[in-house]
Each structure stands twice: as structure tokens, then as C-alpha cells.
Coordinates of C-alpha atoms in Angstrom, one line a residue:
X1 CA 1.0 4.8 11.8
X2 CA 4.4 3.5 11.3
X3 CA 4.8 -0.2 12.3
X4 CA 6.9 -1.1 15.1
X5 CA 8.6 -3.3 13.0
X6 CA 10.5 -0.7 11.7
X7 CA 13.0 -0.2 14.5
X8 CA 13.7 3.6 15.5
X9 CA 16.8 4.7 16.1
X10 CA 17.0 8.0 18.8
X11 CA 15.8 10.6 17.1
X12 CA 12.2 9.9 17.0
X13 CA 11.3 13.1 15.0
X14 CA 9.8 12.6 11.6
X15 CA 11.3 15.8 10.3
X16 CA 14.5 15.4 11.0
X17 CA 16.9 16.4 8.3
X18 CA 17.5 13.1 7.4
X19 CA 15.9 9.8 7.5
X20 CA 17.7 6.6 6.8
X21 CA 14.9 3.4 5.9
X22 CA 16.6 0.2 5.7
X23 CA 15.6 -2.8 4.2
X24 CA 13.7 -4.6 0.8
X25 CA 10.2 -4.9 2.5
X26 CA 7.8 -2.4 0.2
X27 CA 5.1 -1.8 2.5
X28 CA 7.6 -0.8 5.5
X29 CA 9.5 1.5 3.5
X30 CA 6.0 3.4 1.9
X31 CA 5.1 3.4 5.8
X32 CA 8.3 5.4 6.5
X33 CA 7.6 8.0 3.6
X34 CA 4.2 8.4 4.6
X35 CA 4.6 9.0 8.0
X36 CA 7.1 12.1 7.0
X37 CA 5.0 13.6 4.4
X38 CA 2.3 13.1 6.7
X39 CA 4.4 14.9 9.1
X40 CA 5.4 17.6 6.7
X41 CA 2.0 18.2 5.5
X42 CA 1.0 18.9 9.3
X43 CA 3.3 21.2 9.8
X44 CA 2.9 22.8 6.3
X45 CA 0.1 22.0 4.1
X46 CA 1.9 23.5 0.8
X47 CA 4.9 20.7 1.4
X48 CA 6.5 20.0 -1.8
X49 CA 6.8 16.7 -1.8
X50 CA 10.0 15.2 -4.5
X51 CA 9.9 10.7 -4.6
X52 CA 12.8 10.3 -7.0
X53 CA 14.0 6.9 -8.4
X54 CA 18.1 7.0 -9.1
X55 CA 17.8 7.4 -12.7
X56 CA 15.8 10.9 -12.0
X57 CA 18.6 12.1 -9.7
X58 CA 21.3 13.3 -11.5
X59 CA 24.6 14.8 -10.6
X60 CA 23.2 18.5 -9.8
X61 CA 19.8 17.6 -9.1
X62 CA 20.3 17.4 -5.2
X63 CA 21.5 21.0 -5.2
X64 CA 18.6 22.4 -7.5
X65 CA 15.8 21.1 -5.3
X66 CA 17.4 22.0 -1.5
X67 CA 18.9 25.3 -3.1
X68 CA 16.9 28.1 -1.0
X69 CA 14.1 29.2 -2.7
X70 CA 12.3 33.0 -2.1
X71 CA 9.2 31.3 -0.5
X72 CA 11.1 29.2 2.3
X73 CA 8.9 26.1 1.3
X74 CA 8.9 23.0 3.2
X75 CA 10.1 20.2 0.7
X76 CA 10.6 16.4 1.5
X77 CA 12.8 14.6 -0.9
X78 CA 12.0 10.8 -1.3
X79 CA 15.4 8.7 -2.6
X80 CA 14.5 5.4 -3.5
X81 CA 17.2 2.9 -4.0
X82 CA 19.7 4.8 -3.3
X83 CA 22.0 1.7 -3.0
X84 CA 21.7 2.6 -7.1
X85 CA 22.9 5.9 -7.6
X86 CA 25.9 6.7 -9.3
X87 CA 29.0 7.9 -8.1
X88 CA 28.7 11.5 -9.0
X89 CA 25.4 11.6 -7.5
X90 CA 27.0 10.2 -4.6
X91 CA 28.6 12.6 -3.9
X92 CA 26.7 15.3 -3.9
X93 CA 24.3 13.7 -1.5
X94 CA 27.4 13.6 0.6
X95 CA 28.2 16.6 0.1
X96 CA 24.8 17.3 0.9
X97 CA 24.6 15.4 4.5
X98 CA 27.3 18.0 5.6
X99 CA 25.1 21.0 5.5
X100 CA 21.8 20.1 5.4
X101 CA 19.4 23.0 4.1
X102 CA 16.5 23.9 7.0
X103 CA 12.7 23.0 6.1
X104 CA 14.0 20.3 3.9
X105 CA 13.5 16.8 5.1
X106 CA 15.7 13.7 3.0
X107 CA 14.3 10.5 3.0
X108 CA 17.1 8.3 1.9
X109 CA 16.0 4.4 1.0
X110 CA 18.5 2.4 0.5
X111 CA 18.3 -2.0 0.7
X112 CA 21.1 -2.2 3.1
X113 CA 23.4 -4.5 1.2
X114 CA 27.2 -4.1 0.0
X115 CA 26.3 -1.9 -2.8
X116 CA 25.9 1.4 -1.6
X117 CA 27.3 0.9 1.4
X118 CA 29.5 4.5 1.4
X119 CA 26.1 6.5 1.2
X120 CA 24.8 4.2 3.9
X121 CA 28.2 4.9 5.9
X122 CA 28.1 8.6 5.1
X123 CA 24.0 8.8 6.4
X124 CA 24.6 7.1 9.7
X125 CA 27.7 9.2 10.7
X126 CA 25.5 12.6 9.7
X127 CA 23.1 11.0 12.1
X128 CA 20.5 10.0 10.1
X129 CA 17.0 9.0 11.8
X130 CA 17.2 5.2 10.9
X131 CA 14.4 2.9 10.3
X132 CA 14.5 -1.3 10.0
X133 CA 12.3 -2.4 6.8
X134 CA 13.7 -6.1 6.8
X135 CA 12.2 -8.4 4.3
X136 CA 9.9 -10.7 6.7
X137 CA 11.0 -14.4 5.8
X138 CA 10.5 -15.8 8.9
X139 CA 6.9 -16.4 10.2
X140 CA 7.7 -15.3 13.4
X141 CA 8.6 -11.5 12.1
X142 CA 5.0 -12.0 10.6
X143 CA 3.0 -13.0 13.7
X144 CA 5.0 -10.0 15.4
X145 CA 3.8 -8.0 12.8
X146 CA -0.1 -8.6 12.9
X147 CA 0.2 -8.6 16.8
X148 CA 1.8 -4.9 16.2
X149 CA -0.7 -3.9 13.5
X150 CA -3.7 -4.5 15.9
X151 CA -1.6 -2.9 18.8
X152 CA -1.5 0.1 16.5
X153 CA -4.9 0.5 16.0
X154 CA -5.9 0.3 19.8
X155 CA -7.6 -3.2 19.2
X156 CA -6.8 -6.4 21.0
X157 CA -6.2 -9.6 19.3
X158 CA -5.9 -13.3 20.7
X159 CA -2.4 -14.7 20.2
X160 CA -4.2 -17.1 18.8
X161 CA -6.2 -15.1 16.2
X162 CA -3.1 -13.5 14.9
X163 CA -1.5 -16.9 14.2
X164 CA -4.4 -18.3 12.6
X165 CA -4.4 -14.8 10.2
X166 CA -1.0 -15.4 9.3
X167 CA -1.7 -19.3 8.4
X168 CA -4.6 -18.2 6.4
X169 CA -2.8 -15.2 4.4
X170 CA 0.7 -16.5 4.2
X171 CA 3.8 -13.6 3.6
X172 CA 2.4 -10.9 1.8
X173 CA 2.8 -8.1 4.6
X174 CA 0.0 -5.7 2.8
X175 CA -2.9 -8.3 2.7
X176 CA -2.0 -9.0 6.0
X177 CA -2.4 -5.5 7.1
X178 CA -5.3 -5.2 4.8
X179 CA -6.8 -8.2 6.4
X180 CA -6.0 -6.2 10.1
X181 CA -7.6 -2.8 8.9
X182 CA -11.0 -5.2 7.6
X183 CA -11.2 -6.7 10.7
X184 CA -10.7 -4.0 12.9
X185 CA -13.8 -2.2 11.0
X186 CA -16.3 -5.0 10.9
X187 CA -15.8 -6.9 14.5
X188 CA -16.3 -5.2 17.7
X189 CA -14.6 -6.7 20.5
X190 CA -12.1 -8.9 21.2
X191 CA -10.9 -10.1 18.1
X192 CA -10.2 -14.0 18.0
X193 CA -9.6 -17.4 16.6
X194 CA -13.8 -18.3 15.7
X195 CA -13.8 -14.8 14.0
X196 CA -10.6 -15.2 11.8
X197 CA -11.7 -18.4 10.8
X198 CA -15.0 -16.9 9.7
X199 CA -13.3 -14.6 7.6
X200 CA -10.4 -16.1 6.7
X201 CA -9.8 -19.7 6.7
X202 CA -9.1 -20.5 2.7
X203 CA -8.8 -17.6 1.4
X204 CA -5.1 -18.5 0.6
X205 CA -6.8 -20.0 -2.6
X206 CA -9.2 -17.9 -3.2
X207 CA -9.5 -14.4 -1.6
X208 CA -12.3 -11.8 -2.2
X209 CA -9.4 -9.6 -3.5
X210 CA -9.4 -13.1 -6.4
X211 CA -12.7 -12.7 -6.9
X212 CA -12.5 -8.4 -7.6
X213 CA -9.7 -8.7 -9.9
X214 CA -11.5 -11.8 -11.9
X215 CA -14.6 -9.5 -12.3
X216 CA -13.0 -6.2 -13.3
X217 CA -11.2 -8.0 -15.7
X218 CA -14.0 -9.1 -17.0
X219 CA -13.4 -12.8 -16.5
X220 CA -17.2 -13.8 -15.7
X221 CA -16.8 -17.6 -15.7
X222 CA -13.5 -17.3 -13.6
X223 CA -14.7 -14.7 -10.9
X224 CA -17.9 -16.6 -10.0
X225 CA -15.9 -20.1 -9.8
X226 CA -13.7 -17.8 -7.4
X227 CA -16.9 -16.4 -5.9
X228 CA -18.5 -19.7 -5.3
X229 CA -14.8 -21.1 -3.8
X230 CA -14.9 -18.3 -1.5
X231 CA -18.1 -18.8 0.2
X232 CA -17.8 -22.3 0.4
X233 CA -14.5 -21.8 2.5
X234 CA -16.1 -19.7 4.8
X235 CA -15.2 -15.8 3.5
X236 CA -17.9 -13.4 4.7
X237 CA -19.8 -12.4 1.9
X238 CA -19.1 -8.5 3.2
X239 CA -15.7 -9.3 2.2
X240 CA -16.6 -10.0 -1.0
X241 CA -18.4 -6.6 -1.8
X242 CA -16.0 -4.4 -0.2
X243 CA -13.6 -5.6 -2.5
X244 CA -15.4 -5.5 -5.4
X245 CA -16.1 -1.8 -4.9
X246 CA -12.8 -1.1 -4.1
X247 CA -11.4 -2.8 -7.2
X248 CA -14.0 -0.6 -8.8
X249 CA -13.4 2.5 -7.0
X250 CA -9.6 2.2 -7.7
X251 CA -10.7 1.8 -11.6
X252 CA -12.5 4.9 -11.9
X253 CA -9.9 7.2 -9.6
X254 CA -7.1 6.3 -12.1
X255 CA -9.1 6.2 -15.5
X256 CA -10.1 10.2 -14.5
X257 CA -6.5 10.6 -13.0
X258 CA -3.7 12.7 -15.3
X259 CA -1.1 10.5 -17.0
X260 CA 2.3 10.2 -15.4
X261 CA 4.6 8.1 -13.6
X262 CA 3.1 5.1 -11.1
X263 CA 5.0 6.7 -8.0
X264 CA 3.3 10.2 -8.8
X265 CA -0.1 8.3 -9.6
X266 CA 0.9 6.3 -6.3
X267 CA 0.5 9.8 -3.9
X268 CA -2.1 11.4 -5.9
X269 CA -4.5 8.9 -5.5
X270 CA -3.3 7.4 -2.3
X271 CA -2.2 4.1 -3.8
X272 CA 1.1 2.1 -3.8
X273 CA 2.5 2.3 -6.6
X274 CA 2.1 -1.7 -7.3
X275 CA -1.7 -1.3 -7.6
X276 CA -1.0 1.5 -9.8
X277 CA 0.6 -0.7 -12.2
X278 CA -2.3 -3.5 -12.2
X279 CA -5.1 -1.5 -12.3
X280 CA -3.9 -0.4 -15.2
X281 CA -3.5 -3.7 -16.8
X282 CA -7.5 -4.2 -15.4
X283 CA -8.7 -0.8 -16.5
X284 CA -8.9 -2.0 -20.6
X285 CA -12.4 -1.5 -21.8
X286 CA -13.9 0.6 -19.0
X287 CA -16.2 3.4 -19.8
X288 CA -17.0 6.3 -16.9
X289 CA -20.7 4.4 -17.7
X290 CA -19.6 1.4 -16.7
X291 CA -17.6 2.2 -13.5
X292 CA -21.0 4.0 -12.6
X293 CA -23.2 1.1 -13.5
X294 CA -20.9 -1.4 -11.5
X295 CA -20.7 0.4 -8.4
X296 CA -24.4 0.9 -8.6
X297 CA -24.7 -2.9 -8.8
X298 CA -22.1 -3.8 -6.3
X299 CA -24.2 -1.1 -3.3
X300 CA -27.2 -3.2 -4.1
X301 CA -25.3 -6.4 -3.4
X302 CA -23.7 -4.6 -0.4
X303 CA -27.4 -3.9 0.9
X304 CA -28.9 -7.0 0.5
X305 CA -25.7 -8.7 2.3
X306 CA -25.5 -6.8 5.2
X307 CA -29.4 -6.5 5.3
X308 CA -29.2 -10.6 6.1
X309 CA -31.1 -10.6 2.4
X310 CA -33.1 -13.8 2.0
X311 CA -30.4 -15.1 -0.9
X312 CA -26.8 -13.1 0.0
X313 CA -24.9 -15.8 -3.0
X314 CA -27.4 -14.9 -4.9
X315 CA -26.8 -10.8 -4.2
X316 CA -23.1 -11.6 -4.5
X317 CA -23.2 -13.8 -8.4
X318 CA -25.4 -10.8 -9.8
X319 CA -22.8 -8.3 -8.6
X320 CA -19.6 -10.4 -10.2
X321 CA -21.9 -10.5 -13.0
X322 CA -22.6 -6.8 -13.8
X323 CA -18.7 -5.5 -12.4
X324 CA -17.6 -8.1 -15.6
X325 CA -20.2 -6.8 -18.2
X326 CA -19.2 -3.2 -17.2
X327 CA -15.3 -4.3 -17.8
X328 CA -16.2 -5.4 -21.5
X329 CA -18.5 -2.5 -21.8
X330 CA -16.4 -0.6 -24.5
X331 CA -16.3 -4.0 -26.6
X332 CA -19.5 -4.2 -26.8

């Protein structure tokens, strides 16, 4: 769901012919395209779906993909910084916003500065659908941020368990809404300060999400220091394994993926397109044996932990252990 954060303008409807997302925050902006291809997709589920970066739009290019086509096919065409594109590209998209084609839905991003600021001009008088994605400096916009995350998923959250999430995870919007989505699955209730700090509290320095990447980088010695700095400051040890398996999981989804760029990688496999880039850098000397043998060893840990197992540290260093043997399992 779409924060709130990302103010709406009056025309509420995700497939409008155009939609205007403003701003430099990353996760806000992904929200906006996914809520429109998600809309798309409902209404059709053979939506071709376009996420261009300036350099792949090229004078022409706009009128090839919303030129009509024999099938009538739904298309969504994702512009990122648009603030970027040239001046002859410009002006087709211009040219563009004064006929729109039907079934085709633009999704202009642009970062709302100086540069750029004609096509910004030129989308807000064809009455784009426009969308706030402001940078959140101010820890304020944060708190207002996790308060609306829990809002949006039906579950209530002391004020004073949302402040004490955002001291704990500082500004990066995704691990805070990461941290929301965890919650939300394992508490039941009223979510508040005593369970935040359960989770939480330290995990600035050391965050299960530390402890994943250490061990499918193979770093042994540096994942269980991580490990061992985690527990001690009080991060469940379910935290732990969920994150190792997804750190896993994300492994093996783009080590059998097809080759290509990280924004197509990004929607096939349901990943932004940041973690695209570092799971690569983590996947060297994986095996499809290895990725199997690690998540094998990381359900056992799973089990034991949530089975109140008699040694859950224990459970947890054996895991690290085997996810970083699996990572050098091609070197050895």
C-alpha cells in the first residue's frame, strides 16, 4: 500500500493517464510504481510493464511504445529521472501529455529540482496525478512515517513504540518499514515500547540484516562477532534466522534468474533494485548445493529457536556457520 507520506493530489486513480511522483526518497517512489502496476495488473493481467532510465528513452522511443498496437494492450511506462532527459526527448513527452493514448498509464519520476523543471511544468498543467516522495531528513517525517506504516497495515502502535523504532533504526526509510512488516508478523496485540526494545534496541550496530550479509559473504569470524553483538543487545534470535534465510533466499532467486539489467531483475524477482546490485556482489562462490544446504541449516536453527530449544545461541552460531561454508563452497 502506498504510504501516506506520499501526498495525493485529486485524482486518486492509479490509472490515470499520468502520474507525477516527486521527490529523491527511493522507497516512496518504488511504492508509487508499484501501486500502478499493481493496479494495472488487476485490471489486466497481460500489462506490459516499460521502467525506462533517461539514457533508454530516446527521441522516438515515447511514440513507439504508446503507438496503438493490434492487441489494445494495457502498457505502464515507468520514467525514472526524468529531471535527466534530454531536450528532444522532452519534447516528445510533451508532445505526448497533449494526447495521451488510452490503456496506457505514464509514470513520470522526476526529483523535483530546477533541472527539469519544464517537463515538471508541462505534467502538472496536463493534470498529472501527483505524488510527494520527499527525502525524510527530519526525524519528525520519520516518526510520521512508522506511525503511517502500522496505520496501513491495520495494526496499532504506541507513540511511544514508534519513537523508540526510529531511535533504534535511524533514517533508512526501508529498514524501518522492514522493521514495521517484522513486527507486525511476529507480535500480536498492541505493539509497544517493552516489545520494540526487545527487538530492537542496538541493532543500529549490529542488525540481524549485519549478521545475514557477514555470513553469505562468507565472513565466518565477522558474522558470529555480529551474531554474538546482536543477542547480547537484545535482538530476538527469530530475527536473526529470518534474515539469514532471506539473505539466502534472495541468493538463490537471482543466481537461477536470467541476466539483464537490476531494474528488470528488480520486478522479476520482486526486489529493489539496490538489493539487486548487492546480492550480486554476495552471490561469488555459491553453488545451487550450497544455497540448498544453507537453507537446510538455517530451518533447523529456525526450529530449534522458535521451539524455545534448550541452547537457541547455540542453534543460531551453527547456522552462521554452515550459511558461511556454503558461501565458499565453490572454493573449496
Amino acid at each position: 500500500m502506498l504510504s501516506g507520506m506520499a501526498r495525493k493530489s485529486a485524482t486518486e486513480d492509479p490509472l490515470a493517464p499520468l502520474t507525477l511522483a516527486v521527490g529523491q526518497e527511493e522507497l516512496l517512489l518504488d511504492r508509487v510504481v508499484q501501486e500502478v502496476v499493481a493496479a494495472a495488473r488487476a485490471a489486466d493481467a497481460d500489462t506490459d510493464v516499460r521502467d525506462l532510465t533517461p539514457d533508454q528513452l530516446q527521441p522516438g522511443t515515447l511514440a513507439e511504445l504508446t503507438s496503438p498496437s493490434l492487441f489494445a494492450e494495457r502498457k505502464v511506462v515507468v520514467v525514472r529521472n526524468a529531471q535527466d532527459l534530454s531536450a528532444d526527448t522532452i519534447k516528445d513527452v510533451k508532445a505526448y501529455l497533449g494526447a495521451p493514448a488510452e490503456e496506457i498509464t505514464l509514470v513520470l519520476l522526476h526529483a523535483g529540482g530546477a533541472k527539469g523543471k519544464a517537463l515538471l511544468d508541462a505534467a502538472r498543467k496536463a493534470g498529472a496525478r501527483e505524488l510527494a516522495c520527499p527525502k525524510m531528513t527530519k526525524p519528525a517525517d520519520r516518526l510520521a512515517f512508522v506511525r503511517q506504516e502500522f496505520r496501513a497495515t491495520g495494526r496499532s502502535a504506541t507513540p511511544e513504540a514508534c519513537q523508540a523504532l526510529v531511535d533504534a533504526i535511524g533514517s533508512d526509510l526501508r529498514e524501518l518499514a522492514s522493521a514495521v512488516t517484522q513486527l507486525v508478523a511476529d507480535v500480536e496485540g498492541t505493539i509497544d515500547e517493552a516489545v520494540v526494545g526487545r527487538y530492537y534496541t542496538g541493532r543500529a550496530e549490529a542488525s540481524s540484516f549485519t549478521v545475514a550479509d557477514r555470513a553469505v559473504e562468507g565472513r565466518a569470524a565477522e558474522a558470529l562477532e555480529a551474531l554474538r553483538w546482536s543477542l547480547a543487545t537484545g535482538v530476538a534470535p527469530v530475527l536473526i534466522t529470518s534474515a539469514l534465510a532471506q539473505g539466502v533466499r534472495a541468493i538463490g532467486k537471482l543466481s537461477s534468474a536470467r541476466g539483464g539489467r537490476p531494474a528488470d531483475l528488480a520486478r522479476e524477482l520482486g526486489m529493489p533494485p539496490w538489493k539487486i546490485d548487492r546480492v550480486r556482489q554476495q552471490m561469488r562462490g555459491w553453488t545451487p548445493d550450497g544455497v540448498a544446504y544453507a537453507l537446510r541449516a538455517v530451518a533447523e536453527a529456525d526450529a530449534g529457536v522458535k521451539g524455545g530449544g534448550d541452547d537457541p545461541e547455540y542453534a543460531l552460531e551453527k547456522a552462521v556457520v554452515a550459511v558461511a561454508r556454503a558461501a565458499r563452497s565453490r572454493g573449496r
